[in-house]
PDB file of C-alpha atoms in Angstrom:
ATOM      1  CA  MET A   1       0.000   0.000   0.000  1.00  0.00           C
ATOM      2  CA  THR A   2       0.933   3.654  -0.099  1.00  0.00           C
ATOM      3  CA  ALA A   3       0.258   6.576   2.202  1.00  0.00           C
ATOM      4  CA  ALA A   4      -3.400   7.523   2.450  1.00  0.00           C
ATOM      5  CA  ARG A   5      -2.614  10.996   1.094  1.00  0.00           C
ATOM      6  CA  PRO A   6       0.579  12.696  -0.106  1.00  0.00           C
ATOM      7  CA  THR A   7       2.677  12.663   3.069  1.00  0.00           C
ATOM      8  CA  ILE A   8       5.836  14.402   4.253  1.00  0.00           C
ATOM      9  CA  VAL A   9       7.500  13.869   7.631  1.00  0.00           C
ATOM     10  CA  ALA A  10       9.963  16.679   8.419  1.00  0.00           C
ATOM     11  CA  THR A  11      12.071  15.995  11.506  1.00  0.00           C
ATOM     12  CA  CYS A  12      15.102  16.617  13.655  1.00  0.00           C
ATOM     13  CA  GLY A  13      15.754  12.905  13.937  1.00  0.00           C
ATOM     14  CA  GLY A  14      16.640   9.745  12.057  1.00  0.00           C
ATOM     15  CA  LEU A  15      19.122   7.183  13.316  1.00  0.00           C
ATOM     16  CA  ASN A  16      19.655   6.796  17.056  1.00  0.00           C
ATOM     17  CA  PRO A  17      22.483   4.989  18.875  1.00  0.00           C
ATOM     18  CA  GLY A  18      21.898   1.247  19.121  1.00  0.00           C
ATOM     19  CA  SER A  19      22.637  -1.346  21.788  1.00  0.00           C
ATOM     20  CA  TRP A  20      23.598  -4.308  19.598  1.00  0.00           C
ATOM     21  CA  THR A  21      24.253  -2.268  16.474  1.00  0.00           C
ATOM     22  CA  ASP A  22      25.971   1.075  15.953  1.00  0.00           C
ATOM     23  CA  ALA A  23      22.619   2.682  15.205  1.00  0.00           C
ATOM     24  CA  VAL A  24      18.921   1.917  14.986  1.00  0.00           C
ATOM     25  CA  TYR A  25      16.027   3.519  13.192  1.00  0.00           C
ATOM     26  CA  GLY A  26      14.655   6.074  15.648  1.00  0.00           C
ATOM     27  CA  PRO A  27      10.942   6.475  16.404  1.00  0.00           C
ATOM     28  CA  LEU A  28      10.551   9.366  13.948  1.00  0.00           C
ATOM     29  CA  LEU A  29      11.937   7.318  11.068  1.00  0.00           C
ATOM     30  CA  LEU A  30       9.829   4.330  12.101  1.00  0.00           C
ATOM     31  CA  HIS A  31       6.758   6.579  12.182  1.00  0.00           C
ATOM     32  CA  ALA A  32       7.403   7.638   8.585  1.00  0.00           C
ATOM     33  CA  ILE A  33       7.502   3.948   7.636  1.00  0.00           C
ATOM     34  CA  GLU A  34       4.278   3.312   9.537  1.00  0.00           C
ATOM     35  CA  LEU A  35       2.538   6.056   7.562  1.00  0.00           C
ATOM     36  CA  ALA A  36       3.413   4.220   4.326  1.00  0.00           C
ATOM     37  CA  ARG A  37       0.967   1.448   5.389  1.00  0.00           C
ATOM     38  CA  VAL A  38       3.036  -1.453   4.041  1.00  0.00           C
ATOM     39  CA  GLU A  39       1.490  -4.899   4.442  1.00  0.00           C
ATOM     40  CA  GLY A  40       2.742  -8.397   3.670  1.00  0.00           C
ATOM     41  CA  ARG A  41       6.367  -7.533   2.862  1.00  0.00           C
ATOM     42  CA  ALA A  42       9.349  -5.595   4.138  1.00  0.00           C
ATOM     43  CA  PRO A  43       9.001  -1.825   3.729  1.00  0.00           C
ATOM     44  CA  ARG A  44      11.265  -0.345   1.057  1.00  0.00           C
ATOM     45  CA  VAL A  45      13.233   2.681   2.240  1.00  0.00           C
ATOM     46  CA  ALA A  46      15.650   4.599   0.017  1.00  0.00           C
ATOM     47  CA  HIS A  47      18.262   6.628   1.879  1.00  0.00           C
ATOM     48  CA  LEU A  48      19.579   9.817   0.299  1.00  0.00           C
ATOM     49  CA  ASN A  49      22.764  11.198   1.811  1.00  0.00           C
ATOM     50  CA  THR A  50      23.317  13.835  -0.873  1.00  0.00           C
ATOM     51  CA  ALA A  51      23.559  16.642   1.676  1.00  0.00           C
ATOM     52  CA  GLY A  52      26.529  14.932   3.310  1.00  0.00           C
ATOM     53  CA  GLY A  53      28.309  14.136   0.048  1.00  0.00           C
ATOM     54  CA  ASP A  54      27.164  10.496  -0.166  1.00  0.00           C
ATOM     55  CA  GLN A  55      29.634   9.294   2.458  1.00  0.00           C
ATOM     56  CA  ARG A  56      30.006   5.533   2.066  1.00  0.00           C
ATOM     57  CA  SER A  57      30.879   5.095   5.748  1.00  0.00           C
ATOM     58  CA  ILE A  58      27.349   6.169   6.694  1.00  0.00           C
ATOM     59  CA  GLU A  59      25.740   3.638   4.368  1.00  0.00           C
ATOM     60  CA  GLY A  60      26.947   0.625   6.326  1.00  0.00           C
ATOM     61  CA  THR A  61      25.472   2.001   9.526  1.00  0.00           C
ATOM     62  CA  GLU A  62      22.155   2.710   7.811  1.00  0.00           C
ATOM     63  CA  LEU A  63      21.982  -0.738   6.204  1.00  0.00           C
ATOM     64  CA  GLU A  64      22.698  -2.402   9.544  1.00  0.00           C
ATOM     65  CA  ALA A  65      19.951  -0.347  11.180  1.00  0.00           C
ATOM     66  CA  ALA A  66      17.586  -1.220   8.336  1.00  0.00           C
ATOM     67  CA  ARG A  67      18.210  -4.948   8.738  1.00  0.00           C
ATOM     68  CA  ALA A  68      17.508  -4.683  12.459  1.00  0.00           C
ATOM     69  CA  ALA A  69      14.199  -2.960  11.646  1.00  0.00           C
ATOM     70  CA  GLY A  70      13.190  -5.500   8.992  1.00  0.00           C
ATOM     71  CA  VAL A  71      13.472  -2.928   6.218  1.00  0.00           C
ATOM     72  CA  ASP A  72      14.573  -3.433   2.608  1.00  0.00           C
ATOM     73  CA  ALA A  73      16.917  -0.447   2.304  1.00  0.00           C
ATOM     74  CA  SER A  74      18.766   1.051  -0.638  1.00  0.00           C
ATOM     75  CA  HIS A  75      20.876   4.130  -1.280  1.00  0.00           C
ATOM     76  CA  ILE A  76      20.549   6.716  -4.010  1.00  0.00           C
ATOM     77  CA  ARG A  77      23.908   8.384  -4.712  1.00  0.00           C
ATOM     78  CA  PHE A  78      25.001  11.178  -7.014  1.00  0.00           C
ATOM     79  CA  PHE A  79      28.721  11.201  -6.187  1.00  0.00           C
ATOM     80  CA  PRO A  80      30.799  10.672  -8.248  1.00  0.00           C
ATOM     81  CA  HIS A  81      27.828   9.889 -10.523  1.00  0.00           C
ATOM     82  CA  PRO A  82      24.348   8.363 -10.080  1.00  0.00           C
ATOM     83  CA  ASN A  83      24.411   4.753  -8.905  1.00  0.00           C
ATOM     84  CA  ILE A  84      20.942   3.925 -10.287  1.00  0.00           C
ATOM     85  CA  GLU A  85      20.287   3.894 -14.025  1.00  0.00           C
ATOM     86  CA  HIS A  86      16.503   4.207 -13.871  1.00  0.00           C
ATOM     87  CA  LEU A  87      16.135   6.767 -11.112  1.00  0.00           C
ATOM     88  CA  ARG A  88      12.440   7.576 -11.549  1.00  0.00           C
ATOM     89  CA  GLU A  89      11.397   3.929 -11.494  1.00  0.00           C
ATOM     90  CA  HIS A  90      13.448   3.241  -8.385  1.00  0.00           C
ATOM     91  CA  VAL A  91      12.074   6.226  -6.472  1.00  0.00           C
ATOM     92  CA  LEU A  92       8.479   5.401  -7.388  1.00  0.00           C
ATOM     93  CA  SER A  93       8.956   1.801  -6.224  1.00  0.00           C
ATOM     94  CA  GLN A  94       9.857   2.873  -2.677  1.00  0.00           C
ATOM     95  CA  ASP A  95       7.592   3.225   0.331  1.00  0.00           C
ATOM     96  CA  VAL A  96       9.683   5.880   2.073  1.00  0.00           C
ATOM     97  CA  ILE A  97      12.403   8.252   0.914  1.00  0.00           C
ATOM     98  CA  TRP A  98      14.583   9.238   3.877  1.00  0.00           C
ATOM     99  CA  VAL A  99      16.895  12.226   3.412  1.00  0.00           C
ATOM    100  CA  SER A 100      19.743  12.726   5.872  1.00  0.00           C
ATOM    101  CA  GLY A 101      21.354  15.975   6.925  1.00  0.00           C
ATOM    102  CA  GLY A 102      24.274  18.037   5.721  1.00  0.00           C
ATOM    103  CA  SER A 103      24.295  20.962   3.304  1.00  0.00           C
ATOM    104  CA  LEU A 104      20.815  22.052   2.243  1.00  0.00           C
ATOM    105  CA  VAL A 105      22.203  24.258  -0.533  1.00  0.00           C
ATOM    106  CA  ASN A 106      24.311  21.476  -2.038  1.00  0.00           C
ATOM    107  CA  LEU A 107      21.433  19.014  -1.799  1.00  0.00           C
ATOM    108  CA  LEU A 108      19.078  21.297  -3.725  1.00  0.00           C
ATOM    109  CA  ALA A 109      21.646  22.027  -6.436  1.00  0.00           C
ATOM    110  CA  VAL A 110      22.513  18.370  -7.036  1.00  0.00           C
ATOM    111  CA  TRP A 111      18.911  17.188  -7.033  1.00  0.00           C
ATOM    112  CA  ARG A 112      17.868  19.852  -9.527  1.00  0.00           C
ATOM    113  CA  ALA A 113      20.811  19.092 -11.792  1.00  0.00           C
ATOM    114  CA  HIS A 114      19.697  15.452 -11.994  1.00  0.00           C
ATOM    115  CA  GLY A 115      15.939  16.106 -12.145  1.00  0.00           C
ATOM    116  CA  LEU A 116      15.318  14.431  -8.803  1.00  0.00           C
ATOM    117  CA  ASP A 117      13.237  17.377  -7.582  1.00  0.00           C
ATOM    118  CA  ALA A 118      10.524  16.617 -10.149  1.00  0.00           C
ATOM    119  CA  ILE A 119      10.740  12.865  -9.511  1.00  0.00           C
ATOM    120  CA  LEU A 120      10.270  13.358  -5.774  1.00  0.00           C
ATOM    121  CA  ALA A 121       7.241  15.583  -6.352  1.00  0.00           C
ATOM    122  CA  GLU A 122       5.729  12.874  -8.554  1.00  0.00           C
ATOM    123  CA  ALA A 123       6.481  10.191  -5.958  1.00  0.00           C
ATOM    124  CA  TRP A 124       4.904  12.305  -3.218  1.00  0.00           C
ATOM    125  CA  ARG A 125       1.689  12.634  -5.208  1.00  0.00           C
ATOM    126  CA  ALA A 126       1.764   8.869  -5.853  1.00  0.00           C
ATOM    127  CA  GLY A 127       1.857   8.032  -2.134  1.00  0.00           C
ATOM    128  CA  VAL A 128       5.568   7.557  -1.444  1.00  0.00           C
ATOM    129  CA  VAL A 129       6.279   9.067   1.980  1.00  0.00           C
ATOM    130  CA  LEU A 130       8.948  11.774   1.767  1.00  0.00           C
ATOM    131  CA  ALA A 131      10.827  12.241   5.020  1.00  0.00           C
ATOM    132  CA  GLY A 132      14.113  13.232   6.545  1.00  0.00           C
ATOM    133  CA  GLY A 133      16.018  14.982   9.263  1.00  0.00           C
ATOM    134  CA  SER A 134      17.720  18.370   9.419  1.00  0.00           C
ATOM    135  CA  ALA A 135      18.519  19.343   5.791  1.00  0.00           C
ATOM    136  CA  GLY A 136      16.265  16.400   4.904  1.00  0.00           C
ATOM    137  CA  ALA A 137      13.425  18.251   6.610  1.00  0.00           C
ATOM    138  CA  LEU A 138      14.244  21.751   5.398  1.00  0.00           C
ATOM    139  CA  CYS A 139      14.319  20.793   1.721  1.00  0.00           C
ATOM    140  CA  TRP A 140      10.574  20.189   1.342  1.00  0.00           C
ATOM    141  CA  HIS A 141       9.657  23.715   2.463  1.00  0.00           C
ATOM    142  CA  SER A 142       9.686  27.076   0.709  1.00  0.00           C
ATOM    143  CA  GLY A 143      12.780  28.031   2.649  1.00  0.00           C
ATOM    144  CA  GLY A 144      14.603  27.829   5.928  1.00  0.00           C
ATOM    145  CA  THR A 145      17.786  28.590   7.798  1.00  0.00           C
ATOM    146  CA  THR A 146      20.963  26.599   7.332  1.00  0.00           C
ATOM    147  CA  ALA A 147      24.685  26.367   8.024  1.00  0.00           C
ATOM    148  CA  SER A 148      25.324  25.472   4.364  1.00  0.00           C
ATOM    149  CA  PHE A 149      27.553  28.505   3.793  1.00  0.00           C
ATOM    150  CA  GLY A 150      29.551  28.199   7.005  1.00  0.00           C
ATOM    151  CA  PRO A 151      29.097  28.518  10.772  1.00  0.00           C
ATOM    152  CA  GLN A 152      27.018  31.679  10.449  1.00  0.00           C
ATOM    153  CA  ILE A 153      23.394  30.661   9.926  1.00  0.00           C
ATOM    154  CA  SER A 154      21.921  31.895   6.630  1.00  0.00           C
ATOM    155  CA  ALA A 155      18.454  31.986   5.119  1.00  0.00           C
ATOM    156  CA  VAL A 156      17.674  30.000   1.969  1.00  0.00           C
ATOM    157  CA  ALA A 157      14.465  30.821   0.103  1.00  0.00           C
ATOM    158  CA  ASP A 158      14.478  28.348  -2.806  1.00  0.00           C
ATOM    159  CA  GLY A 159      13.398  25.056  -1.266  1.00  0.00           C
ATOM    160  CA  LEU A 160      11.387  22.467  -3.191  1.00  0.00           C
ATOM    161  CA  ARG A 161       8.145  24.196  -2.124  1.00  0.00           C
ATOM    162  CA  LEU A 162       6.138  21.025  -1.648  1.00  0.00           C
ATOM    163  CA  LEU A 163       5.224  22.502   1.731  1.00  0.00           C
ATOM    164  CA  PRO A 164       4.292  26.114   2.421  1.00  0.00           C
ATOM    165  CA  GLY A 165       6.226  28.282   4.815  1.00  0.00           C
ATOM    166  CA  SER A 166       9.681  27.972   6.296  1.00  0.00           C
ATOM    167  CA  LEU A 167      11.401  25.599   8.693  1.00  0.00           C
ATOM    168  CA  GLY A 168      14.166  25.931  11.249  1.00  0.00           C
ATOM    169  CA  VAL A 169      16.002  22.961  12.757  1.00  0.00           C
ATOM    170  CA  HIS A 170      18.215  22.256  15.801  1.00  0.00           C
ATOM    171  CA  TYR A 171      16.297  25.046  17.504  1.00  0.00           C
ATOM    172  CA  ASP A 172      17.188  24.074  21.055  1.00  0.00           C
ATOM    173  CA  SER A 173      20.711  22.726  20.526  1.00  0.00           C
ATOM    174  CA  ASP A 174      22.177  25.730  18.678  1.00  0.00           C
ATOM    175  CA  PRO A 175      21.075  29.130  20.037  1.00  0.00           C
ATOM    176  CA  ASN A 176      22.417  30.888  16.936  1.00  0.00           C
ATOM    177  CA  ARG A 177      19.810  29.141  14.824  1.00  0.00           C
ATOM    178  CA  ARG A 178      16.894  30.535  16.790  1.00  0.00           C
ATOM    179  CA  ILE A 179      18.269  34.067  16.529  1.00  0.00           C
ATOM    180  CA  ALA A 180      18.957  33.775  12.790  1.00  0.00           C
ATOM    181  CA  HIS A 181      15.632  32.090  12.019  1.00  0.00           C
ATOM    182  CA  GLN A 182      13.618  34.759  13.792  1.00  0.00           C
ATOM    183  CA  ALA A 183      15.621  37.512  12.103  1.00  0.00           C
ATOM    184  CA  ALA A 184      15.085  36.024   8.634  1.00  0.00           C
ATOM    185  CA  ILE A 185      11.327  35.798   9.170  1.00  0.00           C
ATOM    186  CA  ALA A 186      11.154  39.297  10.647  1.00  0.00           C
ATOM    187  CA  ALA A 187      13.012  40.664   7.608  1.00  0.00           C
ATOM    188  CA  GLY A 188      10.725  38.834   5.189  1.00  0.00           C
ATOM    189  CA  THR A 189      13.616  36.858   3.691  1.00  0.00           C
ATOM    190  CA  ILE A 190      11.705  33.643   4.349  1.00  0.00           C
ATOM    191  CA  PRO A 191       8.003  33.253   5.181  1.00  0.00           C
ATOM    192  CA  SER A 192       6.509  32.378   8.528  1.00  0.00           C
ATOM    193  CA  GLY A 193       6.598  28.717   9.464  1.00  0.00           C
ATOM    194  CA  TYR A 194       7.828  26.265  12.074  1.00  0.00           C
ATOM    195  CA  ALA A 195      11.016  25.353  13.897  1.00  0.00           C
ATOM    196  CA  LEU A 196      11.980  22.073  15.546  1.00  0.00           C
ATOM    197  CA  ASP A 197      13.808  21.072  18.679  1.00  0.00           C
ATOM    198  CA  GLU A 198      15.896  17.895  18.492  1.00  0.00           C
ATOM    199  CA  GLY A 199      13.741  14.776  18.314  1.00  0.00           C
ATOM    200  CA  VAL A 200      10.589  16.488  17.006  1.00  0.00           C
ATOM    201  CA  GLY A 201       8.809  16.035  13.680  1.00  0.00           C
ATOM    202  CA  LEU A 202       6.005  17.572  11.636  1.00  0.00           C
ATOM    203  CA  VAL A 203       3.614  15.355   9.664  1.00  0.00           C
ATOM    204  CA  TYR A 204       1.957  16.854   6.600  1.00  0.00           C
ATOM    205  CA  GLU A 205      -0.793  15.429   4.418  1.00  0.00           C
ATOM    206  CA  ASP A 206      -1.044  17.241   1.111  1.00  0.00           C
ATOM    207  CA  ALA A 207       0.310  20.607   2.239  1.00  0.00           C
ATOM    208  CA  SER A 208      -1.498  20.706   5.590  1.00  0.00           C
ATOM    209  CA  LEU A 209       0.058  20.025   8.984  1.00  0.00           C
ATOM    210  CA  VAL A 210      -1.841  17.127  10.568  1.00  0.00           C
ATOM    211  CA  ASP A 211       0.394  16.013  13.450  1.00  0.00           C
ATOM    212  CA  VAL A 212       3.362  17.091  15.543  1.00  0.00           C
ATOM    213  CA  VAL A 213       5.276  14.176  17.055  1.00  0.00           C
ATOM    214  CA  ALA A 214       8.356  13.614  19.195  1.00  0.00           C
ATOM    215  CA  GLU A 215      10.673  10.788  20.154  1.00  0.00           C
ATOM    216  CA  ARG A 216      11.839  12.605  23.294  1.00  0.00           C
ATOM    217  CA  ALA A 217       9.922  14.091  26.189  1.00  0.00           C
ATOM    218  CA  GLY A 218      10.355  17.769  26.901  1.00  0.00           C
ATOM    219  CA  GLN A 219      10.997  18.804  23.298  1.00  0.00           C
ATOM    220  CA  TYR A 220       8.821  21.104  21.213  1.00  0.00           C
ATOM    221  CA  ALA A 221       7.961  22.508  17.832  1.00  0.00           C
ATOM    222  CA  TRP A 222       7.590  26.243  17.442  1.00  0.00           C
ATOM    223  CA  ARG A 223       5.294  28.309  15.258  1.00  0.00           C
ATOM    224  CA  VAL A 224       7.218  31.399  14.160  1.00  0.00           C
ATOM    225  CA  ASP A 225       5.328  34.335  12.637  1.00  0.00           C
ATOM    226  CA  ALA A 226       6.114  37.985  12.096  1.00  0.00           C
ATOM    227  CA  ALA A 227       4.051  41.123  11.590  1.00  0.00           C
ATOM    228  CA  ASP A 228       5.595  44.515  10.847  1.00  0.00           C
ATOM    229  CA  GLY A 229       9.015  43.099  11.646  1.00  0.00           C
ATOM    230  CA  VAL A 230       7.988  41.808  15.084  1.00  0.00           C
ATOM    231  CA  VAL A 231       8.360  38.061  15.681  1.00  0.00           C
ATOM    232  CA  ASP A 232       5.687  36.063  17.483  1.00  0.00           C
ATOM    233  CA  GLU A 233       6.807  32.596  18.578  1.00  0.00           C
ATOM    234  CA  THR A 234       4.320  29.996  19.863  1.00  0.00           C
ATOM    235  CA  ARG A 235       5.358  26.722  21.496  1.00  0.00           C
ATOM    236  CA  VAL A 236       3.650  23.591  20.143  1.00  0.00           C
ATOM    237  CA  THR A 237       3.607  20.499  22.372  1.00  0.00           C
ATOM    238  CA  PRO A 238       4.061  17.336  20.285  1.00  0.00           C
ATOM    239  CA  ARG A 239       2.474  13.942  20.690  1.00  0.00           C
ATOM    240  CA  LEU A 240       4.986  11.464  22.098  1.00  0.00           C
ATOM    241  CA  LEU A 241       5.620   8.446  19.901  1.00  0.00           C
ATOM    242  CA  ALA A 242       6.026   4.923  21.228  1.00  0.00           C
ATOM    243  CA  ASP A 243       9.515   4.282  22.638  1.00  0.00           C
ATOM    244  CA  ALA A 244      10.057   7.979  23.318  1.00  0.00           C
ATOM    245  CA  VAL A 245      12.947   8.586  25.708  1.00  0.00           C
ATOM    246  CA  PRO A 246      12.584  10.698  28.862  1.00  0.00           C
ATOM    247  CA  SER A 247      14.904  13.558  27.915  1.00  0.00           C
ATOM    248  CA  PRO A 248      17.276  14.649  25.145  1.00  0.00           C
ATOM    249  CA  SER A 249      20.818  13.352  24.934  1.00  0.00           C
ATOM    250  CA  PRO A 250      23.575  15.177  23.029  1.00  0.00           C
ATOM    251  CA  THR A 251      24.866  11.835  21.731  1.00  0.00           C
ATOM    252  CA  ASP A 252      21.639  10.996  19.915  1.00  0.00           C
ATOM    253  CA  GLN A 253      22.386  12.909  16.717  1.00  0.00           C
ATOM    254  CA  PRO A 254      25.014  11.554  14.299  1.00  0.00           C
ATOM    255  CA  SER A 255      27.440  14.229  13.114  1.00  0.00           C
ATOM    256  CA  TYR A 256      26.128  14.144   9.545  1.00  0.00           C
ATOM    257  CA  GLN A 257      22.740  15.499  10.653  1.00  0.00           C
ATOM    258  CA  GLU A 258      23.883  19.141  10.574  1.00  0.00           C
ATOM    259  CA  ALA A 259      21.844  21.204   8.113  1.00  0.00           C
TER     260      ALA A 259
END
């Protein structure tokens, strides 16, 4: 089966540290798979690590985590060249596309150069769940704030625009991001939208927000609006997913999750 409606899960999550393996699929990633409504076979999840430069060392960790979760996983690479001849067919055959973090700007440029942006939009309309963490959450929106150009957080306004509004990530773990995100919205560089603490995700059907979820207690999403240059920030309490942990841990985010 496919998702009931075109679905996107935008998160600050993904892989979590494992006990018997280096990493496991975290509750946010597992929730994206659940929304794909797969029955009678292993879910098919394609990992895209474009934002991190398609690091091969990450792939082994992801494949091990996928096996532990009973998932049929694959990787779509663009460095040094595409690893899949029939890209559209492969993407449309998946249940979930999971996009990991790294450089949002580089991700968008590479995807557009290879036509993946249009393929992903088609897959979304066909019921493939699009999901990801950090840059893999920002990319679906109209714009957001990112460290793609260096340590100073910058606004990017040319996202894929499958979702309206902007997104900010790592809102609680990097105080510079909150300051920069609010400033970009106040200046009108990016539109109003949401921001995410670590371990929180937004679930969209079509282009409408239908759920806010978390894999950690005590974490929040934030609605960030501005009028006449004045920012109004509203805390949104998420619904805790199964297996949520009591409190955040700084070791829970792999290094390649930076957006």
